[in-house]
Short mmCIF file of C-alpha atoms and ligand atoms in Angstrom, two decimals:
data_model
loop_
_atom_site.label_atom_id
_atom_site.label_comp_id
_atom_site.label_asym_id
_atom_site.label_seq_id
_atom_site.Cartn_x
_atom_site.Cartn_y
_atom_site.Cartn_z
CA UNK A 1 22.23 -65.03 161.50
CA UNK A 2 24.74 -67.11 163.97
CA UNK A 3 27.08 -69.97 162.33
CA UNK A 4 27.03 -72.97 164.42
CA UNK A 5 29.31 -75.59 164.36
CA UNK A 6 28.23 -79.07 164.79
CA UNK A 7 28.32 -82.48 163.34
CA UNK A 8 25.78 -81.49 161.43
CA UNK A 9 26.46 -78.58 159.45
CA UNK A 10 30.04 -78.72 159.91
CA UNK A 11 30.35 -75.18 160.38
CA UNK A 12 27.78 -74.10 157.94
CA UNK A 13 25.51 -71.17 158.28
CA UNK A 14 22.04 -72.05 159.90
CA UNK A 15 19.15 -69.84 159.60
CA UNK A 16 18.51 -68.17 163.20
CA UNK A 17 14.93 -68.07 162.73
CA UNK A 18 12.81 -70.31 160.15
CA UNK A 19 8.84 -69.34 159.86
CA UNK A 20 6.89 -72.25 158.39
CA UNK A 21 3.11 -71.97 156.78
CA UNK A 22 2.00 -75.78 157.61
CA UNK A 23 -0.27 -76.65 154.68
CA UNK A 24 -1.33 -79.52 152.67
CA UNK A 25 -2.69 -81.50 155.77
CA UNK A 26 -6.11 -82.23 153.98
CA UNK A 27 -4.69 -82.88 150.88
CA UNK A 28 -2.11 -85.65 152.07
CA UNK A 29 -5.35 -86.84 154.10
CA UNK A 30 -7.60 -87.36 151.04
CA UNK A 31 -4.88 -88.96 148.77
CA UNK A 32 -5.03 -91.95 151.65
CA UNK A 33 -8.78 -91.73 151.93
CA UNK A 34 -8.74 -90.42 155.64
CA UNK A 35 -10.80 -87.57 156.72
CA UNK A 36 -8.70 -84.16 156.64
CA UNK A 37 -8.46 -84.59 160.99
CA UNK A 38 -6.28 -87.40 160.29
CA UNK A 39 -4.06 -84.89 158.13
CA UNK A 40 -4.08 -82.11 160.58
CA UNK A 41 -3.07 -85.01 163.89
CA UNK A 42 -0.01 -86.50 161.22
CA UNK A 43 0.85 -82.58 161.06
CA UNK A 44 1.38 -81.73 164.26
CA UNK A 45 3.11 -84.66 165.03
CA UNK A 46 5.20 -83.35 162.19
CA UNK A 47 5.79 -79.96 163.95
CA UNK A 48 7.10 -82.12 166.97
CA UNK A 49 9.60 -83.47 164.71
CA UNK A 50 10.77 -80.42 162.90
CA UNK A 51 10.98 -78.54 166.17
CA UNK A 52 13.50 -80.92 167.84
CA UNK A 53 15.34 -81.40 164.59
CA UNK A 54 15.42 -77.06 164.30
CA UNK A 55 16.73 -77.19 167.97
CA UNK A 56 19.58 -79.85 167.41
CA UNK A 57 20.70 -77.90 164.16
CA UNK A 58 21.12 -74.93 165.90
CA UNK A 59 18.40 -72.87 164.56
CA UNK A 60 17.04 -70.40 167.59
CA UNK A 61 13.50 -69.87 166.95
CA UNK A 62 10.76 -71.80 164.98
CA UNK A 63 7.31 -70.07 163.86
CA UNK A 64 4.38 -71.86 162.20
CA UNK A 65 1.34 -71.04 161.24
CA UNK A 66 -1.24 -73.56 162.93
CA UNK A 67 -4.43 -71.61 162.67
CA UNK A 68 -5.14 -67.67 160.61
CA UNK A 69 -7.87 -65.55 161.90
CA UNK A 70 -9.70 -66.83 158.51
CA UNK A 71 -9.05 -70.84 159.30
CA UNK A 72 -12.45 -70.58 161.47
CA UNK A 73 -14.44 -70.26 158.42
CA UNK A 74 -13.47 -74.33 158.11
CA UNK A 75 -16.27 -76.44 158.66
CA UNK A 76 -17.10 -76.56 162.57
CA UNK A 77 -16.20 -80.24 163.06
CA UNK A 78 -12.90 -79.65 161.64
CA UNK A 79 -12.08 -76.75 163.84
CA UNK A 80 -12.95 -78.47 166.85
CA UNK A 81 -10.51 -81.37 165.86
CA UNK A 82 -7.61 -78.71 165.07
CA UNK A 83 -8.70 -77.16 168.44
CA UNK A 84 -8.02 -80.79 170.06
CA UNK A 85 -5.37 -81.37 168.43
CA UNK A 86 -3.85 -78.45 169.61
CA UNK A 87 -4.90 -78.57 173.03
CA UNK A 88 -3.48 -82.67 173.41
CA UNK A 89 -0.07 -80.94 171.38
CA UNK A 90 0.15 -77.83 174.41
CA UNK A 91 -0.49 -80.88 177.00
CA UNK A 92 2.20 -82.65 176.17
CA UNK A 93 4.40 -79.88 175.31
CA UNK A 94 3.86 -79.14 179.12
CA UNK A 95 5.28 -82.44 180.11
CA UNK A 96 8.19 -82.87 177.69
CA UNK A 97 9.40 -78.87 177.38
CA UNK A 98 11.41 -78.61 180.04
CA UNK A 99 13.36 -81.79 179.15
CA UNK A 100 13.26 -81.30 175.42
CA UNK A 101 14.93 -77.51 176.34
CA UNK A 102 12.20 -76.08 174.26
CA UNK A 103 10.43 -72.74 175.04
CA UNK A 104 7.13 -71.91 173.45
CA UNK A 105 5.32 -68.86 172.86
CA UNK A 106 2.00 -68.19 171.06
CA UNK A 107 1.40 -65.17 167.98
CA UNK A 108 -2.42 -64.24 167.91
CA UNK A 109 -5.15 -63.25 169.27
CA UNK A 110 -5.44 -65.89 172.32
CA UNK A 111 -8.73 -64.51 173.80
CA UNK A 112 -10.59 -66.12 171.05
CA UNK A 113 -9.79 -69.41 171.30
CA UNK A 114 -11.35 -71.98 173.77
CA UNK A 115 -10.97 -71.25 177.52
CA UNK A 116 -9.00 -74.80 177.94
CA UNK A 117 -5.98 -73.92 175.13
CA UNK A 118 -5.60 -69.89 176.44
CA UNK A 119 -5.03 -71.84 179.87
CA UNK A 120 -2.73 -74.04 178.39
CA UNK A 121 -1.14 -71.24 176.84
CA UNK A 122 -0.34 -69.06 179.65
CA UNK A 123 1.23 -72.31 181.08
CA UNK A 124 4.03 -72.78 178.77
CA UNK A 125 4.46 -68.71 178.61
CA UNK A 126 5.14 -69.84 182.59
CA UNK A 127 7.43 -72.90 181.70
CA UNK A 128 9.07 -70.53 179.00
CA UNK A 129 10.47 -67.92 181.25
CA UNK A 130 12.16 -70.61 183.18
CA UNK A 131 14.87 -70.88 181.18
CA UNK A 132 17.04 -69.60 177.52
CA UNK A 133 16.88 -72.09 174.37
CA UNK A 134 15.17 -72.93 171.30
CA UNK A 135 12.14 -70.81 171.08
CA UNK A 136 9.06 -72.59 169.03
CA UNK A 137 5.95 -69.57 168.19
CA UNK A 138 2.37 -71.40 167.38
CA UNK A 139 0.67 -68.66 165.32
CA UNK A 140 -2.74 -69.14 166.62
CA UNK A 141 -5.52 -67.03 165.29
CA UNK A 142 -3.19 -64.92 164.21
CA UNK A 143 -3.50 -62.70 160.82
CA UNK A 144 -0.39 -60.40 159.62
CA UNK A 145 -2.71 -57.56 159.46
CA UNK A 146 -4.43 -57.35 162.16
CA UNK A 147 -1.08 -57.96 164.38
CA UNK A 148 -0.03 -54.46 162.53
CA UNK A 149 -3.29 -53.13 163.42
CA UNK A 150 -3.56 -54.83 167.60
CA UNK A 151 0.21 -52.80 167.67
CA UNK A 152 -0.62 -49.63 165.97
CA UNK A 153 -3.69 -49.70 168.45
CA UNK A 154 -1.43 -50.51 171.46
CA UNK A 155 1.18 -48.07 170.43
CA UNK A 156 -1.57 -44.92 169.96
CA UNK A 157 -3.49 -46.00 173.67
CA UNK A 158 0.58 -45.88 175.16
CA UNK A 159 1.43 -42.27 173.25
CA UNK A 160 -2.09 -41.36 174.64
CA UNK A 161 -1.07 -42.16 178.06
CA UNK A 162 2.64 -40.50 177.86
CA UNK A 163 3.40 -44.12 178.11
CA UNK A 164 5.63 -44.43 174.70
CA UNK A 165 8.22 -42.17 173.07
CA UNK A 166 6.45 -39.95 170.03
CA UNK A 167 9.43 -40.31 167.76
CA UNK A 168 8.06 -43.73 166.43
CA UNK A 169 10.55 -45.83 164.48
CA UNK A 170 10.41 -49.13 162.84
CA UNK A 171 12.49 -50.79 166.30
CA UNK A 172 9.56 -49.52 168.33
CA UNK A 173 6.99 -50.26 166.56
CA UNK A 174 8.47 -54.15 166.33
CA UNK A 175 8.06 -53.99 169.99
CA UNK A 176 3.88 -53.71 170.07
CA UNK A 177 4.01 -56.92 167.67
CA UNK A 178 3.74 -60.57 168.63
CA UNK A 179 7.14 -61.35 167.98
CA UNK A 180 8.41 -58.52 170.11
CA UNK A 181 12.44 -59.36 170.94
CA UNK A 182 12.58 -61.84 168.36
CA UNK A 183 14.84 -61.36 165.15
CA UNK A 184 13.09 -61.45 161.73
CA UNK A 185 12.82 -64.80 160.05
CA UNK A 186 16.25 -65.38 157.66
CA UNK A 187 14.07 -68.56 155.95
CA UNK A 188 10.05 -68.77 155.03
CA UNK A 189 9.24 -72.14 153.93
CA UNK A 190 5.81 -72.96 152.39
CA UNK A 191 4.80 -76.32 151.92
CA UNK A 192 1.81 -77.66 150.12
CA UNK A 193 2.64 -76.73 146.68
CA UNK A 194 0.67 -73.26 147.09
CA UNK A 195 3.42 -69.70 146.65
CA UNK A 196 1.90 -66.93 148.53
CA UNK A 197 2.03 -65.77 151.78
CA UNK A 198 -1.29 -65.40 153.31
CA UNK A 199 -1.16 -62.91 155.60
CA UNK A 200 1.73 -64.32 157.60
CA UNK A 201 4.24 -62.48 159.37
CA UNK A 202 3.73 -59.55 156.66
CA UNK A 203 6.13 -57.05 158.56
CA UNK A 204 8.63 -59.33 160.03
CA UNK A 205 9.17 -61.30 156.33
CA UNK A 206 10.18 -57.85 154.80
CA UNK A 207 13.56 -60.02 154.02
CA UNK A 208 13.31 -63.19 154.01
CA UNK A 209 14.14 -65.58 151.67
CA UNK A 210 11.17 -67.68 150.67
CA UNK A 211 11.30 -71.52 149.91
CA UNK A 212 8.00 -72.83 147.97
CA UNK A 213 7.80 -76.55 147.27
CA UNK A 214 5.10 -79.45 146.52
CA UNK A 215 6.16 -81.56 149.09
CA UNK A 216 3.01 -81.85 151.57
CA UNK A 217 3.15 -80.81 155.60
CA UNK A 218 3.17 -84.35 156.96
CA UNK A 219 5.23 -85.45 153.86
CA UNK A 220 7.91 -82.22 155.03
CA UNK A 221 10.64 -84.55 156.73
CA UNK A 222 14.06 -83.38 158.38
CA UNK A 223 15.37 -84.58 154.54
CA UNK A 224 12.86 -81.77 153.03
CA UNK A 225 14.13 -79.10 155.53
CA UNK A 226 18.00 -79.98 155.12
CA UNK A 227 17.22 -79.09 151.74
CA UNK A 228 15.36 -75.70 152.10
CA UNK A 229 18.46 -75.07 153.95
CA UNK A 230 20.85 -75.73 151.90
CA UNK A 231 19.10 -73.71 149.00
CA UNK A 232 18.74 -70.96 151.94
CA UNK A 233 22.68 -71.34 151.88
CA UNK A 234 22.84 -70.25 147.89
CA UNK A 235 20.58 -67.08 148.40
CA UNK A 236 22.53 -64.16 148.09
CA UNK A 237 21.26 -61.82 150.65
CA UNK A 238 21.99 -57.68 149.71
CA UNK A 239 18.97 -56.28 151.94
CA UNK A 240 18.53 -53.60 149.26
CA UNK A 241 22.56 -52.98 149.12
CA UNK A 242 24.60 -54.21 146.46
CA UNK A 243 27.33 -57.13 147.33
CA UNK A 244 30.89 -55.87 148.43
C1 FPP B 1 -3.13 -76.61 156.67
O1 FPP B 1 -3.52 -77.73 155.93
C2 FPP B 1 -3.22 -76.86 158.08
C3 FPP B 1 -4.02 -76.23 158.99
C4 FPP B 1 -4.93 -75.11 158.68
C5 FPP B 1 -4.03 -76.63 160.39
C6 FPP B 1 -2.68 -76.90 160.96
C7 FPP B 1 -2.86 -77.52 162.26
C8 FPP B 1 -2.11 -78.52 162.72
C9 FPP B 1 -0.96 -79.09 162.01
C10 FPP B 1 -2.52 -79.10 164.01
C11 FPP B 1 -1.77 -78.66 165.22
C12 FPP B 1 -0.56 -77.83 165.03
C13 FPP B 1 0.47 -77.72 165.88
C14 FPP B 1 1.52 -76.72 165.61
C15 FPP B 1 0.63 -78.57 167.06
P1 FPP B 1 -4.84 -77.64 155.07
O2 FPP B 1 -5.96 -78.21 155.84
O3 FPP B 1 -5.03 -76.23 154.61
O4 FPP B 1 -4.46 -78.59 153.88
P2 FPP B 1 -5.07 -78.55 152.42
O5 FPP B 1 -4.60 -77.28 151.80
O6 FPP B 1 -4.46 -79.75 151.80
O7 FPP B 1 -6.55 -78.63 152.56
#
């Protein structure tokens, strides 16, 4: 965890990495009688939001959780609009990402999604390596399991090889998942009103502090996260120890 010191948190402790399950999109659709799309488009524009605010607070890396390896079970028409929406969010994340200081990098398993996003894809992994900064991850068919699994797979084909040191330890094995190089979230926040975890960053929320509340995705303003925060700022955080 790094303290920054800015006019916003006055020297408080910021969470280096915050991991966000966006949910409630459909719900906060229906309550205004529009179709669930209009939920998931008032969402993303939502992640824009949060992102910038995350980056201006000093937090260093942002991971939400757009679309599970289960989320294609939704009806078709609704994938297809996530898919869009997605797609129109990477475009424009092209244009603005360099400005906005923002680098982006996708958790999943790209190869099954739509030949136009994986090419969008590998062009902000392009515009990421550019440059150092705030570091947004779009879990994109991604599923905590099967990350474990992809990396146990990947490790076993390197050993196989004489690629990858036999002595495996918990550092190495971080290094065959997604979020290779990246520190462990300090803050899980789940919107939508629902408390579990769904298969989301199972290894690399080992300690986290989780943050549950009713408050809807497109509803989850800068307010909301300023006060996940400070909440995050009571935790008292032993990692198994017991407190000096
Ligand atoms: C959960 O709400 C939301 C999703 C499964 C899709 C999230 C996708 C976006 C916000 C679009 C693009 C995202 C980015 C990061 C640009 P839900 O449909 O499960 O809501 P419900 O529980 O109320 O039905």
């Amino acid at each position: 965890m790094s303290v920054k010191m800015n006019h916003h948190t006055a020297g408080e402790i910021v969470p280096r990495h915050i991991a966000i399950i966006l949910d409630g999109n459909g719900r906060w659709a229906k309550r205004r009688g529009l179709p669930r799309t209009a939920g998931h488009a008032v969402g993303s524009e939502n992640f824009r939001k949060i992102a910038l605010y995350c980056r201006d607070i000093g937090v260093d890396y942002l991971t939400v959780y757009a679309f599970s390896t289960e989320n294609w079970k939704r009806p078709s028409d609704e994938v297809k609009a996530i898919m869009r929406l997605l797609g129109k969010y990477l475009h424009e994340a092209i244009d603005t990402m360099e400005r906005d200081k923002m680098k982006m990098r996708v958790f999943g398993d790209v190869t099954g999604l739509p030949k136009e996003l994986q090419d969008l894809v590998a062009q902000t992994n392009e515009i990421s390596k550019r440059y150092e900064g705030f570091q947004a991850n779009i879990c994109l068919n991604y599923g905590g399991r099967a990350e474990i699994v992809q990396a146990a797979q990947r490790y076993a084909r390197d050993l196989a090889e004489g690629k990858a040191d036999p002595e495996l330890t918990e550092e190495l094995f971080s290094d065959y998942l997604y979020s290779s190089g990246i520190p462990d979230p300090d803050l899980l926040i789940r919107p939508g009103g629902e408390q579990r975890i769904s298969n989301f960053l199972l290894w690399q929320c080992a300690y986290s502090e989780f943050y549950f509340t009713d408050v809807l995705w497109p509803d989850f303003s800068t307010d909301e996260l300023d006060k996940a925060i400070a909440v995050f700022r009571q935790r008292d955080r032993r990692y198994g120890g017991v407190k000096a």
